[in-house]
Structure formats: C-alpha cells, structure tokens
XYZ file of C-alpha atoms in Angstrom:
682
model
C 0.000 0.000 0.000
C 2.809 2.377 0.888
C 4.451 1.753 -2.483
C 1.195 2.607 -4.253
C 0.809 5.762 -2.125
C 4.433 6.752 -2.789
C 4.037 6.274 -6.530
C 0.754 8.241 -6.654
C 1.354 11.067 -4.147
C 5.015 10.838 -3.120
C 6.064 13.733 -5.356
C 3.308 16.118 -4.231
C 4.236 19.144 -2.155
C 3.032 19.542 1.427
C 0.382 22.124 0.440
C -1.140 19.763 -2.107
C -0.962 16.881 0.331
C -2.758 18.992 2.951
C -5.276 19.990 0.320
C -5.691 16.350 -0.575
C -6.299 15.543 3.099
C -8.894 18.307 3.349
C -10.676 17.215 0.177
C -10.690 13.611 1.326
C -11.929 14.691 4.738
C -14.709 16.767 3.177
C -15.709 13.963 0.856
C -15.605 11.558 3.773
C -17.817 13.927 5.808
C -20.302 14.229 2.959
C -20.371 10.478 2.429
C -20.716 9.904 6.167
C -23.560 12.426 6.343
C -25.276 10.750 3.415
C -24.821 7.373 5.054
C -26.245 8.742 8.304
C -29.185 10.191 6.442
C -29.761 6.888 4.707
C -29.510 5.190 8.050
C -31.987 7.658 9.475
C -34.357 6.929 6.591
C -34.018 3.223 7.182
C -34.633 3.735 10.882
C -37.754 5.712 10.138
C -38.963 3.044 7.736
C -38.150 0.430 10.307
C -40.151 2.349 12.901
C -43.077 2.491 10.457
C -42.798 -1.239 9.853
C -42.659 -1.899 13.581
C -45.720 0.242 14.105
C -47.610 -1.647 11.360
C -46.537 -5.000 12.733
C -47.699 -4.028 16.208
C -51.084 -2.839 14.894
C -51.631 -5.987 12.787
C -50.435 -8.245 15.583
C -52.916 -6.540 17.875
C -55.745 -7.111 15.424
C -54.551 -10.651 14.873
C -54.614 -11.266 18.604
C -58.164 -9.969 18.847
C -59.223 -12.148 15.924
C -57.499 -15.173 17.486
C -59.341 -14.489 20.736
C -62.705 -14.370 18.980
C -61.807 -17.518 17.045
C -60.922 -19.247 20.282
C -64.340 -18.235 21.666
C -65.889 -19.824 18.605
C -63.807 -22.937 19.048
C -64.756 -23.108 22.688
C -68.444 -22.812 21.814
C -69.040 -19.542 23.533
C -70.201 -17.944 20.297
C -70.851 -19.027 16.791
C -68.425 -18.525 13.959
C -70.647 -15.883 12.408
C -70.758 -14.022 15.673
C -67.048 -14.235 15.983
C -66.482 -12.885 12.464
C -69.079 -10.169 13.010
C -67.380 -9.060 16.211
C -64.062 -8.796 14.414
C -65.445 -6.906 11.434
C -67.384 -4.505 13.631
C -64.377 -3.876 15.757
C -62.133 -2.906 12.836
C -64.700 -0.831 10.966
C -64.435 1.848 13.563
C -60.751 1.310 14.517
C -58.380 4.230 13.725
C -54.852 5.002 14.772
C -52.513 7.935 14.289
C -55.100 10.081 12.742
C -56.875 8.401 9.871
C -54.966 5.101 9.500
C -57.064 1.920 9.507
C -57.085 -1.880 9.047
C -58.728 -3.708 6.151
C -59.422 -7.383 5.488
C -59.383 -9.332 2.195
C -59.409 -13.047 1.475
C -56.393 -15.128 0.500
C -57.575 -16.226 -2.968
C -54.683 -14.955 -5.060
C -56.390 -15.557 -8.380
C -59.390 -13.355 -7.568
C -58.854 -11.431 -4.402
C -62.142 -10.300 -2.761
C -62.403 -7.493 -0.281
C -63.893 -8.711 3.051
C -63.978 -5.389 4.869
C -62.701 -1.935 4.067
C -63.598 0.679 6.727
C -63.096 3.700 4.466
C -64.989 2.430 1.379
C -67.663 -0.071 2.453
C -68.870 -0.320 -1.126
C -65.795 -2.457 -1.877
C -66.841 -5.165 0.567
C -67.507 -8.451 -1.207
C -66.027 -7.212 -4.474
C -63.134 -8.713 -6.396
C -60.229 -6.281 -6.427
C -59.011 -6.741 -10.023
C -59.259 -3.211 -11.344
C -56.248 -1.781 -13.189
C -56.279 1.040 -10.695
C -54.778 -1.385 -8.185
C -51.805 -2.270 -10.414
C -49.370 -0.179 -8.384
C -47.343 -2.703 -6.270
C -43.544 -2.343 -6.747
C -41.980 -4.709 -4.156
C -42.628 -7.331 -1.484
C -40.642 -7.854 1.728
C -41.437 -11.324 3.067
C -41.845 -11.820 6.838
C -41.771 -9.438 9.760
C -37.988 -9.109 9.528
C -37.989 -8.677 5.718
C -35.273 -11.285 5.202
C -36.117 -11.605 1.526
C -37.562 -9.259 -1.051
C -39.076 -9.388 -4.493
C -39.284 -6.648 -7.085
C -42.653 -6.128 -8.819
C -43.533 -4.249 -11.975
C -46.750 -2.468 -10.972
C -48.552 -5.684 -9.974
C -52.066 -5.796 -8.505
C -51.485 -4.727 -4.932
C -54.135 -7.079 -3.454
C -52.556 -10.044 -5.203
C -49.258 -8.791 -3.812
C -50.892 -8.719 -0.328
C -51.841 -12.394 -0.656
C -48.458 -13.365 -2.154
C -46.642 -11.659 0.736
C -48.442 -13.937 3.240
C -47.642 -17.161 1.400
C -44.814 -19.085 2.918
C -43.963 -16.886 5.909
C -47.579 -15.862 6.788
C -46.862 -12.122 6.679
C -45.010 -9.455 4.758
C -44.687 -5.879 3.557
C -45.863 -4.535 0.192
C -44.579 -1.322 -1.356
C -46.917 0.556 -3.678
C -47.980 4.090 -4.680
C -51.332 5.893 -4.442
C -52.573 9.129 -6.022
C -53.795 11.605 -3.454
C -57.345 12.554 -4.364
C -56.897 16.099 -3.053
C -53.442 16.985 -4.276
C -53.419 14.490 -7.178
C -49.800 13.678 -6.303
C -48.319 10.223 -6.370
C -47.646 9.161 -2.817
C -45.616 6.181 -1.647
C -47.264 3.833 0.807
C -46.179 0.791 2.781
C -48.621 -1.897 3.964
C -48.164 -4.816 6.309
C -50.343 -7.899 5.787
C -50.788 -11.061 7.854
C -52.873 -14.106 7.071
C -55.409 -15.597 9.459
C -55.537 -19.078 7.969
C -58.599 -20.515 9.791
C -60.935 -18.024 8.078
C -58.768 -17.368 4.957
C -58.520 -13.707 5.838
C -55.584 -11.338 5.228
C -55.326 -8.426 7.665
C -53.556 -5.350 6.378
C -52.766 -1.796 7.266
C -50.765 0.848 5.426
C -49.092 4.136 6.099
C -47.693 6.804 3.845
C -43.929 7.136 3.789
C -43.724 10.487 1.972
C -43.108 12.140 5.297
C -39.986 9.990 5.579
C -38.656 11.263 2.270
C -39.646 14.806 3.178
C -37.926 14.477 6.516
C -34.936 12.920 4.732
C -34.679 15.873 2.354
C -35.004 18.362 5.227
C -32.273 16.537 7.105
C -30.131 16.459 3.950
C -30.554 20.208 3.479
C -29.657 20.900 7.067
C -26.637 18.565 6.802
C -25.542 20.242 3.570
C -25.743 23.660 5.181
C -23.758 22.450 8.142
C -21.171 20.853 5.795
C -20.817 24.114 3.885
C -20.297 26.056 7.096
C -17.792 23.489 8.296
C -16.123 23.570 4.854
C -15.717 27.317 5.056
C -14.292 27.133 8.563
C -12.016 24.240 7.564
C -10.878 26.095 4.454
C -9.864 29.089 6.538
C -8.159 26.912 9.132
C -6.566 24.819 6.381
C -5.272 27.935 4.664
C -3.762 29.323 7.840
C -2.339 25.995 8.996
C -0.971 25.196 5.536
C 0.645 28.591 5.267
C 2.178 28.227 8.714
C 3.354 24.665 7.993
C 4.823 25.667 4.629
C 6.628 28.631 6.206
C 8.006 26.515 9.029
C 8.918 23.626 6.703
C 10.633 26.109 4.393
C 12.447 27.607 7.393
C 13.552 24.136 8.553
C 14.436 23.185 4.977
C 16.715 26.212 4.670
C 18.406 25.272 7.919
C 18.835 21.681 6.735
C 20.202 22.855 3.365
C 22.715 25.020 5.219
C 23.607 22.063 7.436
C 23.932 19.708 4.464
C 26.124 22.252 2.690
C 28.293 22.179 5.809
C 28.259 18.378 5.751
C 29.266 18.387 2.081
C 32.104 20.829 2.823
C 30.472 23.511 0.670
C 30.568 25.895 3.645
C 32.784 26.023 6.707
C 30.073 27.166 9.150
C 26.477 26.124 9.779
C 23.712 28.673 10.635
C 21.249 27.672 13.345
C 17.579 28.277 12.388
C 15.369 28.716 15.489
C 11.542 28.555 15.561
C 10.234 30.412 18.643
C 6.755 28.920 18.808
C 6.280 25.869 21.022
C 4.446 23.593 18.632
C 5.782 20.394 17.001
C 7.801 22.455 14.542
C 9.361 24.386 17.425
C 10.269 21.147 19.139
C 11.488 19.799 15.807
C 13.586 22.933 15.342
C 15.052 22.558 18.832
C 15.745 18.880 18.168
C 17.309 19.596 14.774
C 19.431 22.435 16.176
C 20.656 20.362 19.101
C 21.497 17.511 16.753
C 23.171 19.947 14.360
C 25.364 21.117 17.251
C 26.159 17.516 18.122
C 26.725 16.676 14.463
C 28.909 19.757 14.024
C 31.000 18.752 17.003
C 31.102 15.146 15.806
C 32.007 16.217 12.266
C 34.855 18.367 13.559
C 36.083 15.446 15.643
C 35.624 13.094 12.712
C 37.537 15.483 10.425
C 40.375 15.672 12.941
C 40.382 11.885 13.205
C 40.224 11.595 9.409
C 43.166 13.987 9.087
C 45.082 11.912 11.607
C 44.042 8.779 9.683
C 45.257 10.316 6.416
C 48.626 11.145 8.038
C 48.950 7.636 9.476
C 47.929 6.029 6.186
C 50.465 8.276 4.436
C 53.117 6.807 6.759
C 51.720 3.355 5.950
C 52.053 4.140 2.247
C 55.747 4.922 2.772
C 56.232 1.669 4.692
C 56.085 2.850 8.338
C 53.662 0.392 9.947
C 54.445 1.481 13.522
C 52.122 4.517 13.373
C 48.771 4.358 15.274
C 45.624 6.481 15.675
C 45.368 8.066 19.190
C 42.455 10.542 18.951
C 39.118 9.600 20.609
C 35.816 10.861 19.190
C 32.159 10.488 20.135
C 31.213 8.810 16.852
C 31.034 5.027 17.528
C 31.525 4.241 13.830
C 34.668 6.388 13.667
C 35.944 4.829 16.898
C 35.265 1.432 15.406
C 37.096 2.546 12.260
C 39.997 3.768 14.416
C 40.138 0.449 16.289
C 39.889 -1.493 13.017
C 42.719 0.562 11.454
C 44.930 0.168 14.548
C 44.166 -3.548 14.672
C 44.837 -3.779 10.948
C 48.169 -1.997 11.415
C 49.118 -4.321 14.283
C 48.180 -7.424 12.303
C 49.863 -6.110 9.177
C 53.021 -5.176 11.116
C 53.004 -8.548 12.867
C 52.521 -10.456 9.600
C 55.146 -8.354 7.799
C 57.549 -8.993 10.711
C 56.879 -12.716 10.365
C 57.607 -12.531 6.639
C 60.743 -10.439 7.239
C 61.987 -12.850 9.934
C 61.572 -15.788 7.590
C 63.224 -13.835 4.755
C 66.097 -12.894 7.095
C 66.579 -16.587 7.864
C 66.462 -17.259 4.126
C 69.154 -14.577 3.733
C 71.271 -16.531 6.243
C 70.749 -19.690 4.166
C 68.289 -21.199 6.661
C 65.247 -22.447 4.779
C 63.690 -24.616 7.503
C 61.043 -22.145 8.778
C 57.858 -21.007 7.022
C 55.531 -18.026 7.417
C 52.495 -18.793 9.598
C 49.326 -18.357 7.481
C 46.806 -18.676 10.347
C 44.266 -15.844 10.432
C 45.378 -14.102 7.226
C 43.846 -14.085 3.758
C 43.822 -12.462 0.351
C 46.984 -10.401 -0.378
C 48.795 -11.174 2.909
C 47.982 -14.842 2.410
C 49.335 -14.620 -1.140
C 52.503 -12.917 0.203
C 52.971 -15.568 2.906
C 52.306 -18.372 0.457
C 54.684 -16.709 -2.009
C 57.485 -16.583 0.608
C 56.756 -20.179 1.617
C 56.739 -21.184 -2.037
C 60.051 -19.338 -2.437
C 61.471 -21.346 0.468
C 60.133 -24.565 -1.029
C 61.583 -23.633 -4.426
C 64.967 -22.764 -2.906
C 64.889 -25.994 -0.860
C 64.058 -27.962 -3.993
C 66.838 -26.144 -5.848
C 69.314 -26.813 -3.011
C 68.335 -30.478 -2.851
C 68.730 -30.631 -6.616
C 72.061 -28.744 -6.430
C 73.390 -31.005 -3.697
C 72.169 -34.082 -5.544
C 73.829 -32.773 -8.700
C 76.960 -31.897 -6.711
C 77.121 -35.355 -5.123
C 76.457 -36.919 -8.489
C 79.072 -34.683 -10.084
C 81.517 -35.466 -7.282
C 81.059 -39.214 -7.710
C 81.195 -38.910 -11.485
C 84.228 -36.618 -11.344
C 86.019 -39.140 -9.113
C 85.374 -41.900 -11.630
C 86.223 -39.499 -14.440
C 89.450 -38.519 -12.702
C 90.492 -42.173 -12.315
C 89.600 -42.975 -15.908
C 91.294 -39.855 -17.233
C 94.404 -40.786 -15.232
C 94.389 -44.206 -16.768
C 93.707 -42.658 -20.167
C 96.563 -40.207 -19.656
C 98.965 -42.998 -18.711
C 97.759 -45.147 -21.591
C 98.111 -42.205 -24.006
C 101.644 -41.520 -22.797
C 102.558 -45.198 -23.057
C 100.974 -45.395 -26.519
C 102.879 -42.299 -27.588
C 106.153 -43.822 -26.334
C 105.371 -47.134 -28.041
C 104.482 -45.325 -31.248
C 107.760 -43.404 -31.101
C 109.656 -46.694 -30.810
C 107.529 -48.275 -33.553
C 108.132 -45.283 -35.782
C 111.875 -45.562 -35.199
C 111.805 -49.306 -35.962
C 109.722 -48.697 -39.073
C 112.114 -45.975 -40.132
C 115.011 -48.385 -39.776
C 113.137 -51.145 -41.628
C 112.211 -48.649 -44.339
C 115.917 -47.866 -44.795
C 116.760 -51.558 -44.991
C 114.040 -52.215 -47.533
C 115.190 -49.197 -49.512
C 118.741 -50.620 -49.523
C 117.416 -54.062 -50.505
C 115.511 -52.510 -53.357
C 118.647 -50.717 -54.476
C 120.656 -53.982 -54.284
C 117.960 -55.864 -56.187
C 118.172 -53.238 -58.899
C 121.895 -53.864 -59.033
C 121.230 -57.618 -59.180
C 118.870 -57.018 -62.098
C 121.583 -55.057 -63.841
C 124.107 -57.834 -63.136
C 121.588 -60.409 -64.355
C 121.273 -58.525 -67.595
C 125.020 -58.590 -67.865
C 125.007 -62.327 -67.122
C 122.429 -62.778 -69.851
C 124.665 -60.953 -72.243
C 127.603 -63.070 -71.106
C 125.589 -66.246 -71.534
C 124.609 -65.192 -74.990
C 128.222 -64.447 -75.744
C 129.204 -67.830 -74.286
C 126.681 -69.512 -76.446
C 128.039 -67.661 -79.438
C 131.523 -68.615 -78.412
C 130.414 -72.201 -77.933
C 129.002 -72.110 -81.403
C 132.183 -70.602 -82.580
C 134.029 -73.407 -80.728
C 132.871 -75.729 -83.412
C 134.755 -73.619 -85.800
C 137.603 -72.823 -83.524
C 138.615 -74.573 -80.348
C 141.389 -72.181 -79.888
C 139.239 -69.660 -78.065
C 138.173 -72.252 -75.473
C 140.579 -71.004 -72.855
C 139.422 -67.494 -73.262
C 135.797 -68.504 -73.062
C 136.427 -70.799 -70.135
C 138.073 -67.909 -68.313
C 135.057 -65.733 -69.066
C 132.770 -68.472 -67.883
C 134.767 -68.815 -64.672
C 134.435 -65.085 -64.094
C 130.721 -65.222 -64.823
C 130.374 -68.143 -62.454
C 132.167 -66.096 -59.794
C 129.801 -63.247 -60.325
C 126.806 -65.605 -60.073
C 128.236 -67.110 -56.954
C 128.605 -63.634 -55.431
C 125.072 -62.718 -56.477
C 123.758 -65.922 -54.949
C 125.742 -65.209 -51.772
C 124.445 -61.615 -51.525
C 120.919 -62.731 -52.375
C 121.125 -65.329 -49.633
C 122.275 -62.650 -47.152
C 119.446 -60.316 -48.251
C 116.906 -63.074 -47.878
C 118.224 -63.788 -44.387
C 117.891 -60.081 -43.471
C 114.396 -60.011 -44.966
C 113.455 -63.111 -42.978
C 114.731 -61.455 -39.798
C 112.792 -58.263 -40.551
C 109.686 -60.272 -41.448
C 109.927 -62.131 -38.164
C 110.282 -58.787 -36.351
C 107.228 -57.330 -38.137
C 104.963 -60.146 -36.951
C 101.692 -60.499 -38.813
C 102.522 -57.600 -41.123
C 105.719 -59.349 -42.255
C 104.183 -62.652 -43.278
C 103.990 -61.615 -46.944
C 107.517 -60.298 -46.846
C 108.671 -63.587 -45.248
C 107.260 -65.499 -48.224
C 109.177 -63.251 -50.590
C 112.362 -63.725 -48.527
C 111.922 -67.472 -48.720
C 111.543 -67.303 -52.501
C 114.635 -65.128 -52.744
C 116.510 -67.645 -50.608
C 115.384 -70.458 -52.883
C 116.472 -68.405 -55.867
C 119.881 -67.798 -54.296
C 120.214 -71.484 -53.537
C 119.274 -72.416 -57.054
C 121.654 -69.759 -58.404
C 124.450 -71.178 -56.263
C 123.653 -74.678 -57.393
C 123.579 -73.526 -61.012
C 126.892 -71.751 -60.576
C 128.322 -74.869 -59.048
C 126.968 -76.886 -61.884
C 128.375 -74.446 -64.442
C 131.696 -74.526 -62.661
C 131.750 -78.264 -62.801
C 130.877 -78.173 -66.443
C 133.602 -75.608 -67.139
C 136.094 -77.789 -65.300
C 134.944 -80.754 -67.251
C 135.094 -78.642 -70.394
C 138.629 -77.636 -69.509
C 139.585 -81.205 -68.866
C 137.842 -82.476 -71.868
C 138.620 -79.674 -74.276
C 140.366 -82.158 -76.227
C 137.278 -84.128 -76.766
C 136.364 -81.947 -79.675
C 133.067 -81.028 -81.063
C 131.067 -83.426 -79.070
C 132.100 -81.762 -75.870
C 131.679 -78.299 -77.529
C 128.270 -79.332 -78.640
C 127.436 -80.423 -75.129
C 128.808 -77.133 -73.890
C 126.555 -75.273 -76.330
C 123.610 -77.165 -74.951
C 124.791 -76.370 -71.477
C 125.021 -72.693 -72.357
C 121.516 -72.845 -73.676
C 120.344 -74.342 -70.409
C 122.359 -71.754 -68.558
C 120.798 -69.049 -70.631
C 117.344 -70.368 -69.720
C 118.271 -70.505 -66.020
C 119.712 -67.036 -66.161
C 116.545 -65.861 -67.882
C 114.461 -67.393 -65.077
C 116.804 -65.892 -62.526
C 116.383 -62.497 -64.144
C 112.647 -62.941 -64.089
C 112.772 -63.909 -60.421
C 115.024 -60.964 -59.657
C 112.621 -58.735 -61.610
C 109.759 -60.110 -59.526
C 111.732 -59.563 -56.353
C 112.513 -56.031 -57.503
C 108.812 -55.290 -58.121
C 107.867 -56.860 -54.798
C 110.560 -54.868 -53.028
C 109.273 -51.671 -54.621
C 105.703 -52.480 -53.547
C 106.953 -53.435 -50.086
C 108.849 -50.157 -49.971
C 105.674 -48.312 -50.965
C 103.627 -50.189 -48.317
C 106.295 -49.621 -45.672
C 106.334 -45.925 -46.582
C 102.508 -45.852 -46.242
C 102.808 -47.638 -42.903
C 105.471 -45.169 -41.940
C 103.190 -42.275 -42.911
C 100.287 -43.876 -41.027
C 102.443 -44.499 -37.996
C 103.659 -40.898 -38.194
C 100.037 -39.672 -38.409
C 99.045 -42.072 -35.614
C 101.968 -40.802 -33.582
C 100.793 -37.228 -34.153
C 97.222 -38.156 -33.173
C 98.498 -40.055 -30.166
C 100.508 -37.011 -29.122
C 97.342 -34.922 -29.535
C 95.347 -37.517 -27.559
C 97.978 -37.436 -24.856
C 97.763 -33.657 -24.753
C 93.930 -33.833 -24.703
C 94.098 -36.501 -22.001
C 96.330 -34.185 -19.991
C 93.881 -31.289 -20.472
C 90.962 -33.606 -19.657
C 92.770 -34.646 -16.527
C 93.080 -30.978 -15.545
C 89.378 -30.442 -16.311
C 88.458 -33.538 -14.306
C 90.472 -32.225 -11.360
C 88.749 -28.818 -11.718
C 85.322 -30.534 -12.022
C 86.004 -32.578 -8.906
C 86.963 -29.375 -7.068
C 83.777 -27.647 -8.298
C 81.661 -30.654 -7.228
C 83.215 -30.526 -3.770
C 82.550 -26.776 -3.577
C 78.897 -27.328 -4.650
C 78.385 -30.025 -2.023
C 80.151 -27.895 0.609
C 78.009 -24.838 -0.226
C 74.834 -26.948 -0.084
C 75.886 -28.446 3.271
C 76.467 -24.958 4.670
C 72.753 -24.130 4.121
C 69.881 -25.379 6.284
C 66.986 -26.963 4.423
C 64.737 -29.958 4.673
C 66.068 -33.253 3.321
C 69.708 -32.065 3.332
C 71.072 -35.210 5.027
C 69.054 -37.600 2.840
C 70.280 -36.301 -0.526
C 71.958 -38.996 -2.617
C 73.707 -39.023 -5.922
C 71.678 -39.616 -9.049
C 72.126 -42.803 -11.009
C 72.199 -42.996 -14.783
C 71.796 -46.115 -16.876
C 74.595 -46.740 -19.344
C 72.140 -47.505 -22.110
C 70.731 -43.996 -21.673
C 74.090 -42.491 -22.605
C 75.093 -42.125 -26.248
C 78.020 -44.385 -27.072
C 80.664 -42.972 -29.446
C 81.218 -44.854 -32.689
C 84.773 -46.076 -33.209
C 86.229 -45.639 -36.685
C 89.004 -47.883 -37.887
C 91.506 -46.665 -40.413
C 92.248 -49.157 -43.193
C 95.471 -48.875 -45.156
C 95.078 -50.274 -48.631
C 97.930 -51.430 -50.861
C 98.361 -49.811 -54.227
C 99.400 -53.125 -55.773
C 97.090 -55.937 -56.795
C 99.875 -58.415 -57.738
C 99.783 -60.441 -54.513
C 97.011 -61.488 -52.113
C 99.330 -61.064 -49.151
C 100.094 -57.427 -50.050
C 96.385 -56.725 -50.544
C 95.617 -58.036 -47.078
C 98.470 -55.964 -45.695
C-alpha cells in the first residue's frame, strides 16, 4: 500500500498533500452524512414497519381471541367474524390510518372489509387502478424481497403472506386532493382458519420529506464546516509551509556544511512551542552535536590520512590516538589500529623468515593462520620461495654429489687414459723408429735388387756371348781357354750374387719375423729369394763343374763343344728365369717399400694423433680435477645451508644404455698393388 501511495502522491508538495487531506476529509464527511441520512431513513422506515406489525399483531390477537371463543363454543363462527369486522370498521390510529381485510384467494382477491370504502366489501379487487405494487418484503424481519412491476397490490398482499404468513408490500397511491403520487407501505398477515388477510398501510412520503429536510440541514452544516475548515486549512498550511521552508533552509545550510560547501552552519530557530518548534530545537541540538562530531571526525580523518600516508611509505608502527564520540569512527579507528598491528606482525613474520632465508636457513615457514587475500598470497609466495629454494638446493646437492662421484670416476679414468696415451705415444715413437730403420733396410734391398737385375742382364749378355763362343768353338777350339776364363768369371759373379741374395733373404726373414703379422707376406718373398739364391748357387756350381769338365775335356772336340753349347743354352734359360725372379723380387721390393712408406706415414700420423690424444688426455685430466673441485665446492656450499632433506640427498644414477656411445672408426690402409694377395691383405 505504501508503495502505491508513494508512486501516486510521493512527489506532491506539502500544500497539495494537505489539500488532498482536506478534500478527502470533506468527501468523507459528505459520504458519512449521506450514510447517516440513509440510516436515518431506514430507521424511520423500520419504525413504520414496527408500528404496522404491532397494529396488525394486535388485530390478529383480537381475531385469534374471537376464534378461540368460537372454538370453545361460547359464540358461533358468524358471531365471531361479526365481532371482528365490527371492531375494525371503527378502529383508527394515528389520525386516519385503519385496518382492512381481504381473502387469501390470489387468483381473484375479494375485499372482506374496508372501513373507508364499504362499497368495496364483497367485491373482487381486479381493477387496473390497483396495479401499483412495486416490491414485497417477506416476513416481519424482511429477510427476503421481491421486485414487482406495478402488480395488482391485493394479489401482492396475498403473495406476501404465502410461505412466511406475513409481509410488507410497497406501492404508490394518487392523493385525491393533491393528485400527487404518494408512496405507501402496507403490512399484511394471514389468518388461515378463516382465509382472511389483515392489512394496514401508512404513507412514507413524510420519511422522504424528513430525509430531504435533514439532507438540506446537513448540507448547510457541511458548507459552514467547509468554510471554517478552508480558513483553518489555509492558515495551517501557510504556517506549515513557512516553518517547513524555514527548517528546509536550515537543513540545506547544514547539508552544505556536511558536504564541505561551507565552513560554518547557521542555526535556524523557531520560537513557537508547537511540534515544529520542538522539531527545530531537536534539529538544532542535533546539528550542534553533528557539528561537534564532524569536527572530531575530520580531525580523526586527518590523523588517519597522516597515518595512512606513513603506511604508504612503509612505516607500519604509526597508530591512531584521537578519541571521538562517533562510535563508527571509533570502530574505524580500532579497526585501522588492529589492521596496522596485524599487518606489522605479519610483515615482521615474513621479514623474519626472509632474514633466515638470507642466512641460508630455509627450515622455517611463514604462519598463514588468520590471514587471507593479499597477505595470504605474500605468505604463500614466501613459503613457495622457500620450497623452491629448498628444492633447488636439494637438486644442487644431488647434482653436486652426483658430479663429485662422477668426477672421481672421471678422474680415475682420465688418469688411466693419460697414462695409456703416454705409453701409446712412447710405443708409437719406438715403432716409428723401428719402421724408419726397416724402411731404410728395404730401400737398400731394393737398391741392391736393382743392381742384381743389372748384373743379371750382364750375365744374360755373357751367356749369350758364351753360347756364341760355344758355337764358334765348333769352328775354332782355340778360343776355349778365353771362353772358359770368361765363364769362370761369370760363375764367380753368379756365386757372389747368390751369396748376396742369400744374405738379403736372411735379413728379410729377420725383418719379417720382427714385423709379426705384417711381415708374413715379406717372409714369403724372402723365402723365394733364398730359394732363388740357392738355385743360383747350385747352377753356378753346376756351371763350374761343367767348365772344369770342359777344360779337362777340351780335347774331346766337337762333341764336348756341342754339349757345352747345350749347357750354355740351359744356362741361358736358367739365367733368364733368374732375371725374371730378380725382376719379380725387384717389383715386390718396390711395392713393399711403398707399403712400408705408407705404414710409416700412417704411424707418423698415428703418432701425431696419439701425441694430440695425450695432450687432450692431460687437459681432460686438468678439467676432471677442476670438475672434482667444483663438485666438492657445490656439495660444501649446499651443506652450509639449512633446508629440509639435506642429510638424505643422494647421488643420481644414470643407466649406461641412456648415454650415447661414441662410434669407433678404424683406419684401413690399402695397398696400391694388386699383384699379390698377401700385399692386398696388408
């Protein structure tokens, strides 16, 4: 309801609201007056009805008494009816009002007795003149009603008695004197034993006339009251508006002071002692209190601003000390001081933990009980920092221990590698020297074999000459001595070649034995050279024997010369084979020299790489020593700090299959010659 009122009239000014109250009051007064008048009319009608009921009940009682006399046998029925009719013919009340009687035959109602017009007695009352009934109220209390449209009033009289035995009928009659239509109300009651309906009616125009008089008087009174109320309303409204305006100006001045638009507030005083005067006194006293409270609040706010300024610069030790009368401001002061204490306490806790972290002690954490939002985030951040540093330290120590263990193994292995590299370098130096010496020997052998090839060519020439001489021996035996001498010299040369070849083969065999697996091919060649030398020696021996036989048997003539020619031919073939063998040995020696030179180059390169590996191994050893020192420093630094899990940190383990294994590359030295399977394998 209030919302509806606020929406409809909330924006109206006080004058209009007062006017609205006056109008509503006036309308309410008029409506109340009208209702009272209507109630008065109803009361008057009710009094009329009560009067009619009492009159009819009285007549009914008299009729019942006469009927009882008849029933008791005191009088006859005719006498009883006659007594009743005679009694009511002369009965009058309140001037000229009377009682009539008609029967209860609703279809054709007959008048039994009418005291004012006796000529109607015994007649059926069906004339159109009687069609004036407008309503029926059934029963004495009129609990139910029925509207009629100008129905025959006598039929309405009978209908009103049906069911409840009595009732009221409303109808209108034309006054014979004034010729005006007058309203009338009749009450009827049935006497069933005789079939009679008693009725009496009264005019109710006086009620309407009285109602109109009362309405006029009430209207005049309302107008007088309205005039008085209008004057009073005007004066009161004017006074209220003036006082409200006066108070409004004071409140505007006070609100301007509250909003810091002015620095002073003006007190507005109403001298009269009505509600507005009391309101003015109350407002002024509260303005004084508010002014005092505002000044205190402003001083406290200024102090709060100064303290919060110190807070902004990081000084959390400042507190508010001023006391004011405003409970909210005191609560704000207490909340700010409590906030500062809690904030200082929590910041101190964070700083203490951070100071311990600065001293490498990461065991403590910031207590997060009773804090939330940003302070909780700060505390959790510091705790997370400690956890992160602890995790990092555990990881660093684990890595340091792992690095220490690995560096120890690395240091041992690098030491072994360094020793092995140095030993390999020394061995390679010796091998290079031996190969250099063997290369010189092979180079000399190759040179000697070249000389042998040259000598073999000379032997071939000598053999050819001997053969020619042998052929010439047929013609002339005289040159035998000369040829024999030449043959002896050639045999000496062959014998020397065989001897030197044998010595070279022995040296080659020794060198081949020294070379091991690499000298197997050279050993085979040495053996072949030895066989060649042996065969050359045997051939020289054979030739020598033949020459001796030729010398002894020179005298034998052509036959011996012929045999000697054949021998020279065989010698020439053997020398040719020997030359071929020497040529093969020469080629093999050259290839062996080339292979030995390649080996020498490879050994020299290997020696250089070994020297580099030795140098790298030495540097790696230094790095391993430095790494071991760093690992010890890392572990020492981690042990100097305090953190959870420090004593349980262990070295990490790595699986060997997780590490990438280096691929070893073997260097293969290929021979440039394809003449021998042994040299190809070498």
